[in-house]
Coordinates of C-alpha atoms (C1' of nucleotides) in Angstrom, one line a residue:
Chain A
M272 CA 140.7 68.6 139.2
P273 CA 138.2 67.2 136.7
H274 CA 136.9 63.6 136.3
N275 CA 138.6 62.2 139.3
G276 CA 135.5 61.1 141.1
H277 CA 134.6 64.5 142.4
R278 CA 131.3 65.9 141.2
T279 CA 131.4 69.6 140.3
G280 CA 128.3 71.6 139.7
R281 CA 129.1 71.9 136.0
R282 CA 129.6 68.2 135.8
N283 CA 126.1 67.6 137.2
Q284 CA 124.6 70.0 134.7
I285 CA 126.2 68.0 131.9
Q286 CA 124.8 64.8 133.3
A287 CA 121.4 66.3 133.5
A288 CA 121.5 67.4 129.9
A289 CA 122.7 63.9 128.9
E290 CA 119.9 62.3 130.8
Q291 CA 117.3 64.3 129.0
L292 CA 118.8 63.7 125.6
F293 CA 119.4 60.0 126.1
R294 CA 115.7 59.7 127.0
E295 CA 114.5 61.8 124.1
K296 CA 116.7 60.4 121.3
G297 CA 118.5 57.4 122.7
Y298 CA 122.2 57.1 123.7
L299 CA 123.6 56.3 120.3
A300 CA 121.5 59.0 118.5
T301 CA 122.8 61.6 121.0
S302 CA 126.2 63.1 120.0
M303 CA 128.6 64.9 122.3
R304 CA 127.9 67.9 120.2
D305 CA 124.2 67.6 121.1
I306 CA 125.1 67.6 124.7
A307 CA 127.4 70.5 124.3
D308 CA 124.6 72.4 122.5
E309 CA 122.3 71.8 125.4
M310 CA 125.0 73.3 127.6
H311 CA 125.4 76.3 125.3
M312 CA 128.9 75.2 124.6
K313 CA 130.2 75.8 121.1
G314 CA 131.9 72.4 120.5
G315 CA 131.8 68.9 121.8
G316 CA 135.5 69.2 122.9
S317 CA 134.8 71.4 125.9
L318 CA 132.9 68.5 127.6
Y319 CA 136.1 66.6 128.0
A320 CA 137.3 69.0 130.7
H321 CA 134.6 67.4 132.8
I322 CA 134.2 63.8 131.7
K323 CA 136.5 61.1 130.4
G324 CA 134.2 59.9 127.7
K325 CA 130.6 59.5 126.6
E326 CA 130.1 56.1 128.1
D327 CA 131.1 57.5 131.6
L328 CA 128.0 59.6 131.4
L329 CA 125.8 56.6 130.6
W330 CA 127.4 54.7 133.4
D331 CA 126.9 57.4 136.0
I332 CA 123.3 57.9 135.0
A333 CA 122.6 54.1 135.2
Q334 CA 124.1 54.1 138.7
E335 CA 122.0 57.1 139.7
A336 CA 118.9 55.1 138.7
V337 CA 120.0 52.1 140.6
R338 CA 120.6 54.2 143.7
A339 CA 117.2 55.8 143.4
F340 CA 115.4 52.5 143.2
F341 CA 117.2 51.0 146.2
S342 CA 117.0 54.2 148.2
A343 CA 113.2 54.1 147.8
L344 CA 112.8 50.4 148.5
E345 CA 115.1 49.8 151.5
P346 CA 113.3 52.0 154.1
I347 CA 110.0 50.2 153.2
L348 CA 111.5 46.8 153.7
A349 CA 112.7 47.9 157.1
K350 CA 109.2 49.0 158.2
D351 CA 107.2 47.0 160.8
I352 CA 104.2 46.3 158.7
S353 CA 102.7 43.2 157.0
P354 CA 104.4 41.9 153.8
D355 CA 101.4 42.8 151.6
Q356 CA 101.5 46.4 152.9
K357 CA 105.2 46.5 152.2
L358 CA 104.5 45.2 148.7
R359 CA 101.9 47.9 148.0
E360 CA 104.2 50.6 149.3
A361 CA 107.1 49.3 147.4
M362 CA 105.1 49.3 144.2
I363 CA 104.0 52.9 144.7
A364 CA 107.5 53.9 145.5
H365 CA 108.8 52.2 142.4
V366 CA 106.4 54.1 140.2
L367 CA 107.4 57.4 141.9
V368 CA 111.1 56.8 141.2
I369 CA 110.2 56.5 137.6
T370 CA 108.0 59.6 137.4
S371 CA 110.6 61.6 139.3
H372 CA 113.6 60.3 137.4
L373 CA 112.4 59.9 133.8
G374 CA 115.8 60.4 132.3
A375 CA 117.8 58.1 134.6
T376 CA 115.1 55.4 134.4
A377 CA 115.1 55.6 130.6
V378 CA 118.7 54.6 130.8
Y379 CA 117.9 52.0 133.5
F380 CA 115.3 50.4 131.2
D381 CA 116.5 50.9 127.7
E382 CA 119.9 52.4 127.2
W383 CA 122.0 50.3 129.6
R384 CA 122.7 47.8 126.8
H385 CA 125.2 50.2 125.3
L386 CA 127.4 49.9 128.4
G387 CA 130.7 48.1 127.9
D388 CA 130.8 44.4 128.8
V389 CA 132.1 44.8 132.4
R390 CA 129.8 47.6 133.4
R391 CA 126.8 46.0 131.7
A392 CA 127.4 42.9 133.7
E393 CA 127.6 44.8 137.0
F394 CA 124.5 46.8 136.1
M395 CA 122.5 43.6 135.4
Q396 CA 123.5 42.2 138.8
H397 CA 122.0 45.3 140.5
R398 CA 118.8 44.9 138.5
E399 CA 118.5 41.3 139.4
R400 CA 119.1 42.0 143.1
Y401 CA 116.3 44.6 143.1
E402 CA 114.0 42.2 141.3
R403 CA 114.7 39.5 143.9
L404 CA 113.7 41.9 146.7
F405 CA 110.4 42.3 145.0
Q406 CA 110.0 38.6 144.5
R407 CA 110.6 38.1 148.2
L408 CA 107.9 40.5 149.1
I409 CA 105.5 38.6 146.9
H410 CA 106.6 35.3 148.4
E411 CA 106.1 36.6 151.9
S412 CA 102.7 38.0 151.0
V413 CA 101.7 34.6 149.8
E414 CA 103.0 32.9 152.9
S415 CA 101.1 35.3 155.1
G416 CA 97.9 34.4 153.3
A417 CA 97.4 37.9 152.0
L418 CA 98.1 37.0 148.4
N419 CA 97.2 34.0 146.3
V420 CA 99.2 33.6 143.2
R421 CA 100.0 30.4 141.3
D422 CA 103.4 31.4 140.0
E423 CA 105.5 33.7 142.1
R424 CA 108.1 34.2 139.5
L425 CA 105.6 35.1 136.8
A426 CA 103.8 37.4 139.3
T427 CA 107.1 39.3 140.0
I428 CA 108.0 39.8 136.4
Y429 CA 104.4 40.8 135.6
V430 CA 104.1 43.3 138.4
L431 CA 107.4 45.0 137.6
G432 CA 106.7 45.0 133.9
S433 CA 103.3 46.6 134.5
L434 CA 104.7 49.3 136.7
N435 CA 107.6 50.0 134.4
A436 CA 105.3 50.7 131.5
I437 CA 104.3 54.0 133.0
R438 CA 107.5 55.5 131.8
R439 CA 106.2 55.3 128.2
W440 CA 103.2 57.5 128.7
Y441 CA 103.6 59.5 131.9
K442 CA 104.0 63.2 131.3
P443 CA 104.5 65.6 134.3
G444 CA 101.7 68.0 134.8
G445 CA 98.9 65.8 133.7
R446 CA 95.5 65.6 135.2
L447 CA 96.6 63.1 137.9
S448 CA 99.4 63.8 140.3
A449 CA 102.3 61.4 140.3
Q450 CA 101.3 60.1 143.7
K451 CA 97.6 59.5 142.7
L452 CA 98.8 57.9 139.4
A453 CA 101.3 55.6 141.3
E454 CA 98.6 54.5 143.6
A455 CA 96.2 53.8 140.8
V456 CA 98.7 51.8 138.7
A457 CA 100.0 49.9 141.8
D458 CA 96.4 48.9 142.7
L459 CA 95.7 47.8 139.1
A460 CA 98.8 45.6 139.2
L461 CA 98.1 44.4 142.7
N462 CA 94.5 43.5 141.9
G463 CA 95.7 41.4 139.1
L464 CA 97.5 39.2 141.6
H465 CA 94.3 38.5 143.5
Q466 CA 92.8 35.7 141.5
P467 CA 89.0 35.4 141.4
Chain B
M1042 CA 114.1 44.3 89.3
P1043 CA 115.1 45.2 92.8
H1044 CA 113.5 47.5 95.4
N1045 CA 110.5 48.4 93.3
G1046 CA 107.9 47.1 95.7
H1047 CA 108.3 43.4 94.7
R1048 CA 109.5 41.1 97.4
T1049 CA 112.1 38.6 96.4
G1050 CA 113.1 35.6 98.6
R1051 CA 116.5 37.2 99.1
R1052 CA 114.9 40.5 100.2
N1053 CA 112.9 38.7 102.8
Q1054 CA 116.0 37.0 104.2
I1055 CA 117.7 40.4 104.5
Q1056 CA 114.6 41.7 106.4
A1057 CA 114.6 38.7 108.7
A1058 CA 118.3 39.2 109.5
A1059 CA 117.7 42.9 110.1
E1060 CA 114.8 42.2 112.4
Q1061 CA 116.9 40.0 114.6
L1062 CA 119.8 42.4 114.7
F1063 CA 117.6 45.4 115.4
R1064 CA 116.1 43.5 118.3
E1065 CA 119.4 42.3 119.7
K1066 CA 121.5 45.5 119.3
G1067 CA 119.1 48.2 118.3
Y1068 CA 118.7 49.9 115.0
L1069 CA 121.5 52.5 115.3
A1070 CA 124.0 49.9 116.7
T1071 CA 123.3 47.6 113.7
S1072 CA 125.5 48.5 110.7
M1073 CA 124.8 47.5 107.1
R1074 CA 128.0 45.4 107.4
D1075 CA 126.4 43.6 110.4
I1076 CA 123.4 42.7 108.3
A1077 CA 125.7 41.7 105.4
D1078 CA 127.7 39.4 107.7
E1079 CA 124.5 37.7 108.8
M1080 CA 123.7 37.1 105.2
H1081 CA 127.3 35.8 104.6
M1082 CA 128.0 38.6 102.2
K1083 CA 131.4 40.1 102.1
G1084 CA 130.6 43.8 102.2
G1085 CA 127.6 46.0 103.0
G1086 CA 127.5 47.2 99.4
S1087 CA 125.8 44.0 98.2
L1088 CA 122.7 44.8 100.2
Y1089 CA 121.9 47.8 98.0
A1090 CA 121.0 45.5 95.1
H1091 CA 117.9 44.6 97.2
I1092 CA 117.0 47.6 99.3
K1093 CA 117.2 51.3 98.8
G1094 CA 118.6 52.1 102.2
K1095 CA 118.8 51.1 105.8
E1096 CA 115.7 53.1 106.9
D1097 CA 113.6 51.2 104.3
L1098 CA 114.3 48.0 106.3
L1099 CA 113.1 49.7 109.5
W1100 CA 110.0 50.9 107.8
D1101 CA 109.1 47.6 106.3
I1102 CA 109.6 45.8 109.6
A1103 CA 107.5 48.4 111.4
Q1104 CA 104.7 47.9 108.9
E1105 CA 104.9 44.2 109.2
A1106 CA 104.4 44.5 113.0
V1107 CA 101.4 46.8 112.4
R1108 CA 99.9 44.3 110.0
A1109 CA 100.4 41.5 112.5
F1110 CA 98.6 43.3 115.3
F1111 CA 95.6 44.3 113.2
S1112 CA 95.4 40.9 111.5
A1113 CA 95.2 39.3 114.9
L1114 CA 92.7 41.7 116.3
E1115 CA 90.2 42.3 113.5
P1116 CA 88.7 38.7 113.3
I1117 CA 88.1 38.9 117.1
L1118 CA 86.2 42.2 116.8
A1119 CA 84.0 40.6 114.1
K1120 CA 83.0 37.7 116.4
D1121 CA 79.6 37.3 117.8
I1122 CA 80.6 37.1 121.5
S1123 CA 80.3 39.5 124.4
P1124 CA 82.6 42.5 124.7
D1125 CA 84.5 41.1 127.7
Q1126 CA 85.0 37.8 125.9
K1127 CA 86.4 39.8 122.9
L1128 CA 88.6 41.8 125.2
R1129 CA 90.2 38.7 126.7
E1130 CA 90.7 37.1 123.3
A1131 CA 92.2 40.3 122.0
M1132 CA 94.6 40.4 124.9
I1133 CA 95.7 36.9 124.4
A1134 CA 96.1 37.5 120.6
H1135 CA 98.1 40.6 121.3
V1136 CA 100.6 38.7 123.5
L1137 CA 100.8 35.9 120.9
V1138 CA 101.7 38.4 118.2
I1139 CA 104.6 39.6 120.4
T1140 CA 105.9 36.1 121.2
S1141 CA 105.7 35.1 117.5
H1142 CA 107.1 38.3 116.1
L1143 CA 109.8 39.3 118.6
G1144 CA 111.9 41.1 116.0
A1145 CA 109.2 43.0 114.3
T1146 CA 107.5 44.0 117.6
A1147 CA 110.9 45.2 119.0
V1148 CA 110.8 47.7 116.2
Y1149 CA 107.1 48.4 116.9
F1150 CA 107.9 49.2 120.5
D1151 CA 111.4 50.6 120.6
E1152 CA 113.1 51.3 117.3
W1153 CA 110.3 53.1 115.4
R1154 CA 111.5 56.5 116.7
H1155 CA 114.4 56.3 114.3
L1156 CA 112.1 56.5 111.4
G1157 CA 112.1 59.7 109.4
D1158 CA 109.5 62.4 110.3
V1159 CA 106.9 61.4 107.7
R1160 CA 107.0 57.7 108.3
R1161 CA 107.2 58.1 112.1
A1162 CA 104.0 60.2 112.0
E1163 CA 102.2 57.6 109.9
F1164 CA 103.4 54.8 112.1
M1165 CA 102.1 56.6 115.2
Q1166 CA 98.7 56.9 113.7
H1167 CA 98.5 53.2 113.2
R1168 CA 99.5 52.6 116.8
E1169 CA 96.9 55.1 118.1
R1170 CA 94.2 53.5 116.0
Y1171 CA 95.1 50.1 117.4
E1172 CA 95.0 51.5 120.9
R1173 CA 91.6 53.0 120.3
L1174 CA 90.2 49.7 119.3
F1175 CA 91.3 48.3 122.6
Q1176 CA 89.9 51.2 124.5
R1177 CA 86.6 50.6 122.8
L1178 CA 86.6 47.0 123.9
I1179 CA 87.1 48.1 127.4
H1180 CA 84.4 50.7 127.1
E1181 CA 81.9 48.2 125.8
S1182 CA 82.8 45.7 128.5
V1183 CA 82.1 48.4 131.1
E1184 CA 78.8 49.3 129.4
S1185 CA 77.7 45.7 129.4
G1186 CA 78.4 45.5 133.1
A1187 CA 81.1 42.8 132.8
L1188 CA 83.8 45.2 133.8
N1189 CA 84.1 48.0 136.4
V1190 CA 86.9 50.4 136.0
R1191 CA 87.1 54.0 137.2
D1192 CA 89.2 55.3 134.4
E1193 CA 88.9 53.7 131.0
R1194 CA 91.8 55.6 129.5
L1195 CA 94.1 54.6 132.3
A1196 CA 92.8 51.0 132.1
T1197 CA 93.6 50.9 128.4
I1198 CA 97.1 52.2 128.8
Y1199 CA 97.7 50.0 131.7
V1200 CA 96.5 46.8 130.0
L1201 CA 98.5 47.3 126.9
G1202 CA 101.6 48.3 128.8
S1203 CA 101.3 45.2 131.0
L1204 CA 100.9 42.9 128.0
N1205 CA 103.7 44.6 126.1
A1206 CA 106.2 44.0 128.9
I1207 CA 106.3 40.3 128.0
R1208 CA 108.6 41.1 125.1
R1209 CA 111.4 41.9 127.6
W1210 CA 111.6 38.5 129.2
Y1211 CA 109.9 36.0 127.0
K1212 CA 112.2 33.4 125.5
P1213 CA 110.9 30.8 123.1
G1214 CA 111.2 27.2 124.4
G1215 CA 110.6 28.1 128.1
R1216 CA 108.7 26.0 130.6
L1217 CA 105.3 27.5 129.5
S1218 CA 104.0 27.5 126.0
A1219 CA 103.4 30.8 124.3
Q1220 CA 99.6 30.1 124.5
K1221 CA 99.6 29.3 128.2
L1222 CA 101.8 32.3 128.9
A1223 CA 99.5 34.6 126.9
E1224 CA 96.5 33.3 128.9
A1225 CA 98.3 33.7 132.2
V1226 CA 99.5 37.2 131.5
A1227 CA 96.1 38.3 130.0
D1228 CA 94.3 37.0 133.1
L1229 CA 96.7 38.9 135.4
A1230 CA 96.0 42.1 133.5
L1231 CA 92.3 41.4 133.3
N1232 CA 92.0 40.7 137.0
G1233 CA 93.6 44.0 137.7
L1234 CA 90.6 45.7 136.0
H1235 CA 88.2 44.0 138.4
Q1236 CA 88.4 46.2 141.4
P1237 CA 87.7 44.6 144.8
Chain C
dG1080 C1' 123.8 39.6 92.5
dT1081 C1' 128.1 39.9 94.7
dC1082 C1' 132.5 41.7 94.9
dT1083 C1' 136.1 45.6 95.7
dA1084 C1' 137.1 50.2 96.2
dT1085 C1' 135.8 54.5 97.4
dA1086 C1' 133.1 59.0 98.1
dT1087 C1' 131.0 61.6 101.7
dA1088 C1' 129.5 62.7 106.2
dA1089 C1' 129.4 62.3 111.1
dT1090 C1' 131.3 60.6 115.3
dG1091 C1' 134.2 60.4 119.8
dA1092 C1' 138.1 62.2 121.3
dT1093 C1' 142.6 65.1 121.5
dA1094 C1' 145.8 69.3 121.3
dG1095 C1' 147.0 73.8 122.1
dA1096 C1' 145.7 78.9 122.3
dC1097 C1' 143.5 81.9 125.4
Chain D
dG1115 C1' 137.1 75.9 131.4
dT1116 C1' 136.0 77.0 126.8
dC1117 C1' 137.4 77.8 122.3
dT1118 C1' 139.0 76.3 117.5
dA1119 C1' 141.0 73.0 114.7
dT1120 C1' 141.8 68.5 113.7
dC1121 C1' 142.7 63.4 113.8
dA1122 C1' 141.2 58.7 113.5
dT1123 C1' 137.4 55.9 112.9
dT1124 C1' 133.2 54.4 111.4
dA1125 C1' 129.0 54.8 109.0
dT1126 C1' 125.7 54.8 104.8
dA1127 C1' 125.7 54.7 100.3
dT1128 C1' 127.6 54.5 95.3
dA1129 C1' 130.4 53.0 91.1
dG1130 C1' 132.1 49.8 88.2
dA1131 C1' 134.3 45.0 87.4
dC1132 C1' 132.9 40.4 87.1

DNA sequence: GTCTATATAATGATAGAC
DNA sequence: GTCTATCATTATATAGAC
């Protein structure tokens, strides 16, 4: 019983192939035949035994990225540590989600605009909710006296933008481990918030 | 005499329309008919009296962005001020190029990958050359003792990535002027480089 | 320079044999 | 589930009238 909500092994392979192609070439530049090629299928038609359409792939990948970001953030928010410690851990976790989900986060950052209107609106709500959680961490860090920023909204946008940039140049297997890189980038962004 | 290197007024209007559409919808999602609509023409065919093809528009816009970035940076490099002063001015100028060329810089950051192989390679060389100029400014700032970073390469990538993020959320006519915003973002990024 | 009509290619998706 | 063949649509680009 295909495309009824169940997720077969084959279906996940297709989604993984789509992720990589969407990241490399972009959603619109990736044809169903491209995805079929990656699956060693001989024509795009075979894919429709597993999915309802191309946009469903985009949607599922976007949702996977949303899940990954929230799954990384929520346990940190629940910890019993100071707000600024939470903020630093959240920033590191955010970068690690990107480095470990390069395909899905490419959709999360760039390709989501090709979703249909309804899904795009729902997706944007998730992104905004995630952003507010970060802004709250910054707000609480300021209240606790650990952080001193003039404009909390600007600080939030700046921090997330700075962290997100890593997806443009990170390549697995580089001289720095993902963990070390995440810490380095998070500290660069965090230091920026400590005004001299 | 159309598309022979000369730039008529009409041709510039087309390029401006294409810039805006490429930014809003992306290069592939923008059809020649979309551009013609924006020009109040009744069919995509009329455009070909002014341009050779769609990719030429992308190329010219990419070159315009390259020119804008170098034109902003070079006079700062030629100034008789300290390296760290140059760096700060260069960062502010970089942000101002983005905020004042949102369409062209959208191509510079996102849509350039749809260029053909030859042009894409040439474009990447320009980008790398620009990045090296920034890295040199950071290197000289470290040498002069004004800056203290552990990893100059990482610092360069981080700073440019942080500045570039502004293009995702900047909207003209907001509560902060572009100049004030550029200074605020540049200082956030610059503070990050001053390790505690 | 713009219009209309059209050539050509590629795309997402479907149908039916196996 | 995968294959082949194919449909309908849309895209870039061209040709020729005005």
